[in-house]
CSV table of C-alpha atoms and ligand atoms in Angstrom, one decimal:
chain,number,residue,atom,x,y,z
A,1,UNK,CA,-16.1,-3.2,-15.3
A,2,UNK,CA,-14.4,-4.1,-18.5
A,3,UNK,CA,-13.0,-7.0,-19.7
A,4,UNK,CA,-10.1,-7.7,-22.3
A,5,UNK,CA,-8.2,-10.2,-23.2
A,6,UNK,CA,-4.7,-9.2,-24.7
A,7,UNK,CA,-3.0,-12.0,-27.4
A,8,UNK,CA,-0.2,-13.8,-25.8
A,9,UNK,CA,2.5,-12.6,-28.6
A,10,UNK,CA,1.9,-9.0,-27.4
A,11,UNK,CA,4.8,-7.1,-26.2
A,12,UNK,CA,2.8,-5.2,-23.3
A,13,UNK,CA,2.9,-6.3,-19.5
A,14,UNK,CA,-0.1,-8.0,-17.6
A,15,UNK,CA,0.0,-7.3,-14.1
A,16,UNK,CA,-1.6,-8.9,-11.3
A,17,UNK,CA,-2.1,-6.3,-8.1
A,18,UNK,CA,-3.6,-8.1,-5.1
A,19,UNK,CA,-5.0,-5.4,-2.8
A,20,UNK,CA,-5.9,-2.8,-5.9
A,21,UNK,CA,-9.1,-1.2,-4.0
A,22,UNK,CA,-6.9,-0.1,-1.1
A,23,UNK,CA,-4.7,3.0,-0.4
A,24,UNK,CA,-1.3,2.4,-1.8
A,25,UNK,CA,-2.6,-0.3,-4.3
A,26,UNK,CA,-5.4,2.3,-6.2
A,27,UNK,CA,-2.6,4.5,-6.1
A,28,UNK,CA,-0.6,1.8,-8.2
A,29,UNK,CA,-2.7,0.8,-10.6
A,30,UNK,CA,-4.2,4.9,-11.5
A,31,UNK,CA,-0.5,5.6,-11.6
A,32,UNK,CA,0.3,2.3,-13.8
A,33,UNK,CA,-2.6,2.9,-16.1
A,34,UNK,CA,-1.2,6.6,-16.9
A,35,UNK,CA,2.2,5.5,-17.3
A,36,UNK,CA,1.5,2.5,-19.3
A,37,UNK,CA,-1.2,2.8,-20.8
A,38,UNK,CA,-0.8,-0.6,-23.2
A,39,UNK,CA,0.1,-2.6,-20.2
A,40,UNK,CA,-3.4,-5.0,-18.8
A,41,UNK,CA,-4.0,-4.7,-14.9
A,42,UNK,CA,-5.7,-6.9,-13.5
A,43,UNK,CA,-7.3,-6.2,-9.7
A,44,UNK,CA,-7.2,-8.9,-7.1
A,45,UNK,CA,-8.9,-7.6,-4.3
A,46,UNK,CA,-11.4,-9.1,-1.6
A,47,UNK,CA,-13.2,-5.6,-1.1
A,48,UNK,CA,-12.6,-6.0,2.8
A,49,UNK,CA,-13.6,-2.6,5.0
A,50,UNK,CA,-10.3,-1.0,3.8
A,51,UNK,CA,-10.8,-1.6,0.1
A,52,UNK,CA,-13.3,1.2,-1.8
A,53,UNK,CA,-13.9,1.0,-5.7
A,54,UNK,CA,-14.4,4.5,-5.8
A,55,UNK,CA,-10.5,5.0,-5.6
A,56,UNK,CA,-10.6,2.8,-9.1
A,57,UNK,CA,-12.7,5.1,-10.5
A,58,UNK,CA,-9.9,6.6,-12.6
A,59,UNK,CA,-9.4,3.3,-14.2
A,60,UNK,CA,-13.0,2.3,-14.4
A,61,UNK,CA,-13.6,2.7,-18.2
A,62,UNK,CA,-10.1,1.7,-19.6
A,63,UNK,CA,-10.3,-1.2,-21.5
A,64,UNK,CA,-7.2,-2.6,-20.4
A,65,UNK,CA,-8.2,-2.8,-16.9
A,66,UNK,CA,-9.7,-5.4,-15.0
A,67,UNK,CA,-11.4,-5.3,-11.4
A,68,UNK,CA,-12.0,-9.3,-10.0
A,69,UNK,CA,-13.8,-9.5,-6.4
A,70,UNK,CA,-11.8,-12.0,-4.7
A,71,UNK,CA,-9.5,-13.4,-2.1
A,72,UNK,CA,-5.6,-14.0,-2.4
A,73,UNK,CA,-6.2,-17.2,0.0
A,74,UNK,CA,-7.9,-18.6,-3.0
A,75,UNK,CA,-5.4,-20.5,-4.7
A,76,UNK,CA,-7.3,-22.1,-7.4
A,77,UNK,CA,-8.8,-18.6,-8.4
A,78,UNK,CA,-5.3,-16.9,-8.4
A,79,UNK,CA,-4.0,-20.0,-10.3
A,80,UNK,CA,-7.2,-18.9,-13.4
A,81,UNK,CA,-6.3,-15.2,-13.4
A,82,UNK,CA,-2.7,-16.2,-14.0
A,83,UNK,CA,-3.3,-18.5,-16.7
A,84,UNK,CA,-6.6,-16.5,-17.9
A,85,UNK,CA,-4.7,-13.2,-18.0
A,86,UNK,CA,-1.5,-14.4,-19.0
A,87,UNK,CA,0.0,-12.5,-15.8
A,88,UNK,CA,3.5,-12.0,-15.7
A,89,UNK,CA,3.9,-9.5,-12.8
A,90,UNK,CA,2.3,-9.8,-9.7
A,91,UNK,CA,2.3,-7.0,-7.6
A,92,UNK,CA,1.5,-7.8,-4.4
A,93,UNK,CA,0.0,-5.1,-2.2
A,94,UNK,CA,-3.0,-7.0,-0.3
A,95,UNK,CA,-3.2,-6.8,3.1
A,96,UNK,CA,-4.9,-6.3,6.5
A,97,UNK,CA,-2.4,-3.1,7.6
A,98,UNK,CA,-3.5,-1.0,10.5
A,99,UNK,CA,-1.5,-1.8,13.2
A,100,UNK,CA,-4.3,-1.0,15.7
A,101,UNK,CA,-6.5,-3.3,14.4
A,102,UNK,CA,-4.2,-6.3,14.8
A,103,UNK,CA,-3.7,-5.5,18.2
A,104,UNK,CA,-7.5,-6.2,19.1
A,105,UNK,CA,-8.2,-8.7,15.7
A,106,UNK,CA,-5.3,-9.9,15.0
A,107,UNK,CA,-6.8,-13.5,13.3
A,108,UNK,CA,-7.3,-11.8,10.0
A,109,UNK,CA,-3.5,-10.4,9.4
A,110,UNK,CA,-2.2,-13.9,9.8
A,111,UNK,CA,-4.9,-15.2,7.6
A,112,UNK,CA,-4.4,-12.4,4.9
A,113,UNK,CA,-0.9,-11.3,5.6
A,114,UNK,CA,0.6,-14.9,6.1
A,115,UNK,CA,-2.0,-17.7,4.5
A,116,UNK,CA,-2.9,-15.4,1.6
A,117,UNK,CA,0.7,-14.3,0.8
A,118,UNK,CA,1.8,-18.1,0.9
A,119,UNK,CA,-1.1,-18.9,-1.8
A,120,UNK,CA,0.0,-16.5,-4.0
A,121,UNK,CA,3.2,-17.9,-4.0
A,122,UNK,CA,1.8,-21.6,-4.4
A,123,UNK,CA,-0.1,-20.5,-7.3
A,124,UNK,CA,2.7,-18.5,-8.7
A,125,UNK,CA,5.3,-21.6,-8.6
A,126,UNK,CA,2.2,-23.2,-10.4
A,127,UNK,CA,1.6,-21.6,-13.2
A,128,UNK,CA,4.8,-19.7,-13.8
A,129,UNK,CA,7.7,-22.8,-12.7
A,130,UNK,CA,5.4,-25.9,-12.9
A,131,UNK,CA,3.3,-25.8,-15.6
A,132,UNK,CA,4.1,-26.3,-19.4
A,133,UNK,CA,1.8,-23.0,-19.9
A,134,UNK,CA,5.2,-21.4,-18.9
A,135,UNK,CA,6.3,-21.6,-22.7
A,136,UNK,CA,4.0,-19.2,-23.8
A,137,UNK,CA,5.0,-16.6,-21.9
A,138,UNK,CA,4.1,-13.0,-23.0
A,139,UNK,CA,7.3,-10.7,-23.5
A,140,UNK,CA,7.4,-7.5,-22.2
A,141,UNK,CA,8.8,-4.4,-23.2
A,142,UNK,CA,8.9,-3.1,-20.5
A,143,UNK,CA,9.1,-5.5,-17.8
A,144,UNK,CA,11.0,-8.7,-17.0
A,145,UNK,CA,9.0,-11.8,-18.0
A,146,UNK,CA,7.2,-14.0,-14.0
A,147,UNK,CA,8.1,-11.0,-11.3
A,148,UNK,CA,6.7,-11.7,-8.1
A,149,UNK,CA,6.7,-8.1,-6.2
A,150,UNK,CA,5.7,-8.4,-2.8
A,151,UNK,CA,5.5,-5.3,-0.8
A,152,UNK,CA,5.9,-4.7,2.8
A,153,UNK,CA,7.2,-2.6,5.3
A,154,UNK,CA,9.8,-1.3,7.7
A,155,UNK,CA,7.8,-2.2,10.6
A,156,UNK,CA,9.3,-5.3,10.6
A,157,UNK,CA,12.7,-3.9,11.6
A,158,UNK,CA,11.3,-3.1,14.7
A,159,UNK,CA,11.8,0.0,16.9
A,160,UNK,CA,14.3,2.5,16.9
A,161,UNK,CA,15.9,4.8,19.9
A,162,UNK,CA,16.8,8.2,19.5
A,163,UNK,CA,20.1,8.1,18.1
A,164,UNK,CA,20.1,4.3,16.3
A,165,UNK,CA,21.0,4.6,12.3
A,166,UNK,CA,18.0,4.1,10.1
A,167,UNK,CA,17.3,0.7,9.1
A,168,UNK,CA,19.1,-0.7,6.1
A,169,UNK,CA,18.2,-4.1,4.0
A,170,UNK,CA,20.5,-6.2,6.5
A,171,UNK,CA,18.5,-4.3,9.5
A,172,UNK,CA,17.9,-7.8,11.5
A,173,UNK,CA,14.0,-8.3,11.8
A,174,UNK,CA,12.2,-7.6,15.0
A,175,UNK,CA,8.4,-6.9,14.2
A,176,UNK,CA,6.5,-5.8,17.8
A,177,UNK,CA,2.7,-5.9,16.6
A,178,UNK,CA,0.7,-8.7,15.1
A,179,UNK,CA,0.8,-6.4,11.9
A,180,UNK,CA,4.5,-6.2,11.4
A,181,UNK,CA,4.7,-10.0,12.9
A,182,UNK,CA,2.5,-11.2,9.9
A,183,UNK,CA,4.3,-9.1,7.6
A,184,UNK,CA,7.6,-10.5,8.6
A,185,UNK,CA,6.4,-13.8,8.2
A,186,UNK,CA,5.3,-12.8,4.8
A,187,UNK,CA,8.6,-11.3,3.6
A,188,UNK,CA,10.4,-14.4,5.2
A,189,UNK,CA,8.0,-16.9,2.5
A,190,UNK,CA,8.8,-14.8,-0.1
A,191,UNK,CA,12.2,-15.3,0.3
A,192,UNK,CA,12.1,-18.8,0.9
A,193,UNK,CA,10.0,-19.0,-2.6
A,194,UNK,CA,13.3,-17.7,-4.3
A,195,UNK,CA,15.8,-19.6,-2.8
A,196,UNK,CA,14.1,-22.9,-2.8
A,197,UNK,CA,12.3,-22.7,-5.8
A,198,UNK,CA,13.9,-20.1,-7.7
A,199,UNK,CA,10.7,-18.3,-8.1
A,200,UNK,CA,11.8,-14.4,-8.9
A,201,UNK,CA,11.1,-12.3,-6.5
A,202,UNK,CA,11.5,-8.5,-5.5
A,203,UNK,CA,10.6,-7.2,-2.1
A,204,UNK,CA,10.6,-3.7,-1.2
A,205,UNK,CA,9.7,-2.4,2.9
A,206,UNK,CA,9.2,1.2,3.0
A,207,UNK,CA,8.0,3.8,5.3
A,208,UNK,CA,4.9,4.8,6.6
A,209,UNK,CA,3.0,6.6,3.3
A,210,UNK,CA,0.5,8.9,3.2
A,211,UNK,CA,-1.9,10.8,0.3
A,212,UNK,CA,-5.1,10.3,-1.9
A,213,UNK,CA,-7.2,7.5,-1.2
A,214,UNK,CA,-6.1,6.5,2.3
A,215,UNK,CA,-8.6,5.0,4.4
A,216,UNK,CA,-9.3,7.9,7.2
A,217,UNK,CA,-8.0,5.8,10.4
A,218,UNK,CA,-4.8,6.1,9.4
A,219,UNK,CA,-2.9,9.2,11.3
A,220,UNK,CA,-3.3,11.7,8.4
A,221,UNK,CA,-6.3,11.3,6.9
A,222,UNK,CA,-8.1,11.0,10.2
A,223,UNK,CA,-6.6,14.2,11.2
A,224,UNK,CA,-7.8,15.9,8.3
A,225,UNK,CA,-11.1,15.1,8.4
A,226,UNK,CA,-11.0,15.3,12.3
A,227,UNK,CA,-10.3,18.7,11.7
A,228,UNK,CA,-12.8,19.5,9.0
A,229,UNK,CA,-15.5,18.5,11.5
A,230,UNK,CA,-14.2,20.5,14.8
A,231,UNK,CA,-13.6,16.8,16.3
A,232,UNK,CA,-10.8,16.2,18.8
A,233,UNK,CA,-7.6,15.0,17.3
A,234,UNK,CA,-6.0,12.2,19.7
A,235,UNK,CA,-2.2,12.2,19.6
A,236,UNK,CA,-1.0,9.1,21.3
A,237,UNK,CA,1.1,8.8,24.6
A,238,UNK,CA,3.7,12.3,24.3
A,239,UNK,CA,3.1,12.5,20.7
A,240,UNK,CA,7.1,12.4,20.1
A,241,UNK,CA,6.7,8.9,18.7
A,242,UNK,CA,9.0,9.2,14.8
A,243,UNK,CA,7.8,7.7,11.9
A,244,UNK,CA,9.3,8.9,8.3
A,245,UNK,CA,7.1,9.9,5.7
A,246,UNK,CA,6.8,9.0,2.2
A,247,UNK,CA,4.3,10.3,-0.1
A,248,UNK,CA,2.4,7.5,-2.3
A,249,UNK,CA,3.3,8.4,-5.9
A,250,UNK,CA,7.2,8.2,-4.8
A,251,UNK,CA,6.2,4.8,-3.3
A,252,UNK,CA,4.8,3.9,-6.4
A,253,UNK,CA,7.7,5.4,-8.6
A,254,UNK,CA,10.1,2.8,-6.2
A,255,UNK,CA,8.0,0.2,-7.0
A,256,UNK,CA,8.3,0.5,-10.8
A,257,UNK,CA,12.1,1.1,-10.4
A,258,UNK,CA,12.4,-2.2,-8.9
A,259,UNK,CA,10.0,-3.8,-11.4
A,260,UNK,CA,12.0,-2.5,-14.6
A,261,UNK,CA,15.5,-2.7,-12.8
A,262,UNK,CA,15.4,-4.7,-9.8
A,263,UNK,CA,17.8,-7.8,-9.1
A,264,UNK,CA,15.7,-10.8,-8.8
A,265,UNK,CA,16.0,-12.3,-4.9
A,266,UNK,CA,16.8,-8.8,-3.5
A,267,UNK,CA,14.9,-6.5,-0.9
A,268,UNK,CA,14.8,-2.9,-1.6
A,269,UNK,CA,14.1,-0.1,1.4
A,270,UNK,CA,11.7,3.2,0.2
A,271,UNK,CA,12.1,5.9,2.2
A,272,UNK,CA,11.4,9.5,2.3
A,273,UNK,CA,14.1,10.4,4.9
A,274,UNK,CA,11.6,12.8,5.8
A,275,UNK,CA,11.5,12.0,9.8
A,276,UNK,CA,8.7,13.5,11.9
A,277,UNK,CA,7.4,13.4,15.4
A,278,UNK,CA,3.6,12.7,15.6
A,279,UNK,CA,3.4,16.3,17.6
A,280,UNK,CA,5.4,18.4,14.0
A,281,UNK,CA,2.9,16.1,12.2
A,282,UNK,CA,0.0,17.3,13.5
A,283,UNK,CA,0.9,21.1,14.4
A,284,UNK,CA,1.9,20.9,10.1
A,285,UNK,CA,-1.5,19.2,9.4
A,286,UNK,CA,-3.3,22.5,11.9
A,287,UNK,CA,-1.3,25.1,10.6
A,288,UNK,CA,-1.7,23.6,6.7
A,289,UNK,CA,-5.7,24.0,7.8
A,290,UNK,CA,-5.6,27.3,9.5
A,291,UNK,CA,-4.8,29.1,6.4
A,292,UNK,CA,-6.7,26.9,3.9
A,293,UNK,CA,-10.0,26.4,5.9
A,294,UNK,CA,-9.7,28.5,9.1
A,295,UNK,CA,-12.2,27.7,11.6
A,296,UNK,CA,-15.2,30.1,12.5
A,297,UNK,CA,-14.6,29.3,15.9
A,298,UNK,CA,-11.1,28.4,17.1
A,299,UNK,CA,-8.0,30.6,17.1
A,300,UNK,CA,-6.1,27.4,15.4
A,301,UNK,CA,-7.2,24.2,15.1
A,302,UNK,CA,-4.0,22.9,17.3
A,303,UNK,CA,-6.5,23.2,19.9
A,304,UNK,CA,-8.1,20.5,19.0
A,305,UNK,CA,-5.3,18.1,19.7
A,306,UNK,CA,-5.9,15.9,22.7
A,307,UNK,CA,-3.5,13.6,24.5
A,308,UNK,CA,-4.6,10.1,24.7
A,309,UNK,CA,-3.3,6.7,26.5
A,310,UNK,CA,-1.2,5.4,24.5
A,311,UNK,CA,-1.4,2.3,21.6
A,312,UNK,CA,0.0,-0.7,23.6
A,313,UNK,CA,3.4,-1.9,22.2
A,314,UNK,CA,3.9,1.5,20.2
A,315,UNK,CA,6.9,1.4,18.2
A,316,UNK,CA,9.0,4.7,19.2
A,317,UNK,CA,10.8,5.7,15.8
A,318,UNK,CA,10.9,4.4,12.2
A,319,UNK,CA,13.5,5.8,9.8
A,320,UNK,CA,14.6,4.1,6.2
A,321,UNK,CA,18.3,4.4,4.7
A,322,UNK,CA,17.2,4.3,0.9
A,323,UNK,CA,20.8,4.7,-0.2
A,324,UNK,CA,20.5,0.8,-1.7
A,325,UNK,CA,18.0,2.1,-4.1
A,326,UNK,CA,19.6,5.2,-4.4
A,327,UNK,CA,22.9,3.7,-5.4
A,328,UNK,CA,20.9,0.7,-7.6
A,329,UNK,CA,18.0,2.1,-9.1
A,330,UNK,CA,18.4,5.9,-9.0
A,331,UNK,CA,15.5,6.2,-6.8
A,332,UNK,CA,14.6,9.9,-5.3
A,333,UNK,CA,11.6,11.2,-3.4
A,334,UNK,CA,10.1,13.8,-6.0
A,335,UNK,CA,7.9,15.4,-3.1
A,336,UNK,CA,8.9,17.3,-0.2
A,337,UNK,CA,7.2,16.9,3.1
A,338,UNK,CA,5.7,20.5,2.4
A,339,UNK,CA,4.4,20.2,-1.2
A,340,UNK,CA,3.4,15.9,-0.2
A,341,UNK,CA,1.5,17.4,2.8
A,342,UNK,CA,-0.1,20.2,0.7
A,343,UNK,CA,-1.3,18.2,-1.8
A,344,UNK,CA,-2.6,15.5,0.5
A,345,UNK,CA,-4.8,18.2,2.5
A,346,UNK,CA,-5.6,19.2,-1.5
A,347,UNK,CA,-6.8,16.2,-2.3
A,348,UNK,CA,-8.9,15.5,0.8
A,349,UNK,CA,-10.4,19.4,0.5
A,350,UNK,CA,-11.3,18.5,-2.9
A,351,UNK,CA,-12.7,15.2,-2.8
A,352,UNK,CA,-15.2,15.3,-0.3
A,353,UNK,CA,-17.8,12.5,-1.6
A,354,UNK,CA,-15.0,10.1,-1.3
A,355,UNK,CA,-14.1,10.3,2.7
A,356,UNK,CA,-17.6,11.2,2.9
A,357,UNK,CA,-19.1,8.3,1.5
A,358,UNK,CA,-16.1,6.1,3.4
A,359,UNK,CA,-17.6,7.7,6.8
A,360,UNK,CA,-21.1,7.1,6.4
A,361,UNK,CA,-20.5,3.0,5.0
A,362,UNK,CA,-22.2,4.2,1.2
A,363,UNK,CA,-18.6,3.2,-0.1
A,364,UNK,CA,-19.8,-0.7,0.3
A,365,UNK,CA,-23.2,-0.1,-1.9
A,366,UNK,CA,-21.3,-1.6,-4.9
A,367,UNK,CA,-21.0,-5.5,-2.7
A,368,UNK,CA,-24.2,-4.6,-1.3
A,369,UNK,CA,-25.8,-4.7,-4.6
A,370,UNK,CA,-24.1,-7.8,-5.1
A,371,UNK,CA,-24.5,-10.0,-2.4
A,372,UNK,CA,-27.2,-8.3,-0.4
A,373,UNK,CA,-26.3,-7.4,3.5
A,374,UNK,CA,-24.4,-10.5,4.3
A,375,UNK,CA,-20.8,-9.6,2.7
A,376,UNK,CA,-18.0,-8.9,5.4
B,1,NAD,P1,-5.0,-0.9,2.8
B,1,NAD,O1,-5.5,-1.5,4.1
B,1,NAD,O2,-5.4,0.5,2.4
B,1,NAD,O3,-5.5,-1.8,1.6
B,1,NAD,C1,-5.4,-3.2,1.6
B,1,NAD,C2,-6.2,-3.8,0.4
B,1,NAD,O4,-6.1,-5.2,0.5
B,1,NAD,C3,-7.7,-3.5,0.5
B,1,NAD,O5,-8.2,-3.1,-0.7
B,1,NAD,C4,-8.4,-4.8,0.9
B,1,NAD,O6,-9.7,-5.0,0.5
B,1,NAD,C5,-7.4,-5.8,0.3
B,1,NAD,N1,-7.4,-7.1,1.0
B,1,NAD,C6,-7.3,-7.3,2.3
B,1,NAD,N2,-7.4,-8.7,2.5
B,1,NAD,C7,-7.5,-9.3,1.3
B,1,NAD,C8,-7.5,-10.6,0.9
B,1,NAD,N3,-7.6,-11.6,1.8
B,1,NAD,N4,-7.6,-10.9,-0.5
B,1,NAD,C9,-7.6,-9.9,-1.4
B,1,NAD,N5,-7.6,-8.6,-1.0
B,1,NAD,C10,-7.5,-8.3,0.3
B,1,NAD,O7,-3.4,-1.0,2.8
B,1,NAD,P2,-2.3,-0.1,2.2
B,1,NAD,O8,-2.0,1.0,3.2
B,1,NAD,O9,-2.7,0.3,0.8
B,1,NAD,O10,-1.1,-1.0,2.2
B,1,NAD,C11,-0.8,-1.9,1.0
B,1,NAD,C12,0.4,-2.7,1.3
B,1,NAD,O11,1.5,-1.9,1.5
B,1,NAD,C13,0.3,-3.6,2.5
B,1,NAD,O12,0.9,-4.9,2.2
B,1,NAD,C14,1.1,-2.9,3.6
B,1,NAD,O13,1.6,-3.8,4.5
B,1,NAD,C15,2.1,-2.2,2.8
B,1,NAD,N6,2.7,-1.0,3.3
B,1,NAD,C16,1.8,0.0,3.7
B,1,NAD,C17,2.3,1.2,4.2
B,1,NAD,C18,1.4,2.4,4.6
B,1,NAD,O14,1.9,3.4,5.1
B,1,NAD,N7,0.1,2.3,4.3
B,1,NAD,C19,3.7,1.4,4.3
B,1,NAD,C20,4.6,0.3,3.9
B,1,NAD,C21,4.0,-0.8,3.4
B,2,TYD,P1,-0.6,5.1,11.7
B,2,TYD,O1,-1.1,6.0,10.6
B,2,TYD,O2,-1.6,4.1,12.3
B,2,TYD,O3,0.6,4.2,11.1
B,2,TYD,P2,1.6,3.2,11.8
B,2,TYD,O4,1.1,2.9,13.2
B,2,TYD,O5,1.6,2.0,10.9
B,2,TYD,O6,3.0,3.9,11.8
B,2,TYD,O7,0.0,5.9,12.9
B,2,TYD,C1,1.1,6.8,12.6
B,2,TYD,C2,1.6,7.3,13.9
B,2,TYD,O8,0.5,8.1,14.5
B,2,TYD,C3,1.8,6.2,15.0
B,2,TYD,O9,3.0,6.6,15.8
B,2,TYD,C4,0.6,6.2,15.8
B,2,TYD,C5,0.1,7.6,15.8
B,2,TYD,N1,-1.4,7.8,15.9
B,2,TYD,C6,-1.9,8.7,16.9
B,2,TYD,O10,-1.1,9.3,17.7
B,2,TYD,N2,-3.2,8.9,16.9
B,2,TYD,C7,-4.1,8.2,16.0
B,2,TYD,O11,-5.3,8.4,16.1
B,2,TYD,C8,-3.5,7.4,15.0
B,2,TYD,C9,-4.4,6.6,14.1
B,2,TYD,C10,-2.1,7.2,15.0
């Protein structure tokens, strides 16, 4: 991939956005790069099993975009790209984040969610507070100048019963999985980076997203493709678990609120208030399928839904009150659940070499290539 070095004096933004090659962060940058099209990105991204350079292959040939194989516990690399790129946004999106997978690994989430977050901070205060490099900071137009942006999620509120309000920003934390645990943490050092040292930050925890690009063992995505090959679709304990549902681009369109307009120290909800059981989820995701794709074989493909025991420590319902960002930043889901869900199913009908090539492991040829068959 490209390389390019913008002069300091220029009035465009260089971002930093740890965890690029995943779900929400590819979305970020594709959507970044359209948007603001001066503006340098720069990729931090350890290429882990979640992270696929194919869903960078929109940004692959612009000259102001910059992919870097690496990981955010590397303080001394972080500290280069900073200086290097003359970085003053980091968007911080890299994580481990499937909550199943810190319930039977969970060393890596503290590792990346809690170790890696803390060294991007260190190197942050470095460069940005510490160092006299800070006087040639670039100005942006469009951006404030040193934004840390860390991004997280309302898992870290904890569990809600049927008739609890949604969480707000003053919502006291209660994360139940290793996953929201380390992402707790994570918000927590953030916070303690602004109030000790002054370092400005934005947080924002929103709701469980969904869309292009999302690595297929997530609940949607795996359902979708579940379905596409007649495979069972396993619903989890009564299926009425609530989660609410944001799709990515809206996510993404929070996240640049908060980067233009944010007040530094504050935490921002996203939301879609778009609540759903797991069961209305599915039966939409079947009947979506029914009349795109309908099966040779099956009346529906609802029949394909199996109850299975349930995830240990499942959280019952999620639900965001974005009125803070409302209110703030003028912030507004521009999808519906039925025009999100339709162009997710869309997407995944139309891009079959990319969950394709995720299922059968040819997604990792590029670190193959690079490092033979040792890589993680
Ligand atoms: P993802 O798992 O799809 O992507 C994570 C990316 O981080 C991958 O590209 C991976 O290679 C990279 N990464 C992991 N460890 C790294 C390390 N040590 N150094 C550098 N890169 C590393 O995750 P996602 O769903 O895109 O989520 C992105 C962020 O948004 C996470 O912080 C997550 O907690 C948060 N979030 C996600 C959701 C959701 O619904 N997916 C909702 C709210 C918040
Ligand atoms: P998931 O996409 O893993 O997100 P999170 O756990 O972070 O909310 O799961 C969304 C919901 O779907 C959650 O209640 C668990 C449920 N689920 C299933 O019922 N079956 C599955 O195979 C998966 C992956 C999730």
């Amino acid at each position: 991939m490209t390389t390019h070095h913008s002069p300091l004096t220029s009035n465009t933004s260089h971002l930093l956005v740890t965890g690029g090659a995943g779900f929400i962060g590819a979305n970020f940058v594709n959507y970044w790069l359209n948007n603001y099209p001066d503006d340098r990105v720069v990729v931090l991204d350890a290429l882990t099993y979640a992270g696929n350079l194919a869903s960078l292959e929109p940004a692959k040939n612009n000259p102001n975009f910059h992919f870097v194989h690496g990981d955010i516990c590397n303080q001394e690399l972080a500290e280069r790209l900073l200086r290097d790129e003359s970085i003053d946004t980091i968007v911080h999106f890299a994580a481990e984040s499937h909550v199943d997978r810190s319930i039977h690994g969970p060393d890596t989430f503290i590792q990346t969610n809690i170790v890696g977050t803390h060294s991007l901070l260190k190197a942050a205060k470095s460069v940005w507070l510490d160092s006299h490099s800070s006087l040639l900071r670039p100005q942006s137009s469009v951006l404030k100048p040193y934004r840390f942006h860390h991004v997280s999620t309302d898992e870290v509120y904890g569990s809600l019963g049927p008739e609890d309000p949604p969480f707000t920003e003053h919502t006291p934390y209660a994360p139940n999985s290793p996953y929201s645990a380390s992402k707790a943490a994570s918000d927590h050092l953030v916070r303690a980076y602004h109030h000790t040292h002054d370092l400005n930050i934005t947080t924002s925890n929103c709701s469980n997203n969904y869309g292009p690009y999302q690595f297929p063992e997530k609940l949607i995505p795996l359902f979708i493709i579940n379905i596409l090959e007649g495979k069972p679709l396993p619903v989890y304990g009564d299926g009425l678990n609530i989660r609410d549902w944001l799709y990515v681009e809206d996510h993404c369109k929070g996240i640049d609120l908060i980067l233009q307009k944010g007040r530094p120290g504050e935490v921002y909800n996203i939301g879609g208030n778009c609540e759903k059981t797991n069961l209305e989820m599915v039966e939409t995701l079947c009947k979506n399928m029914d009349e795109r794709k309908p099966s040779s074989s099956l009346t529906s493909y609802s029949s394909l839904l199996t109850f299975v025991k349930d995830r240990p420590g499942h959280d019952r319902r999620y639900a965001i009150d974005s009125s803070k960002i409302k209110k703030e930043l003028g912030f507004e889901p521009y999808e519906s659940f039925e025009t999100g869900i339709r162009k997710t199913i869309d997407w995944y009908l139309q891009n079959e070499s990319w969950w394709r090539a995720v299922m059968d492991g040819s997604y990792r040829e590029w670190l193959d290539r690079q490092y033979g068959q040792k890589h993680n």
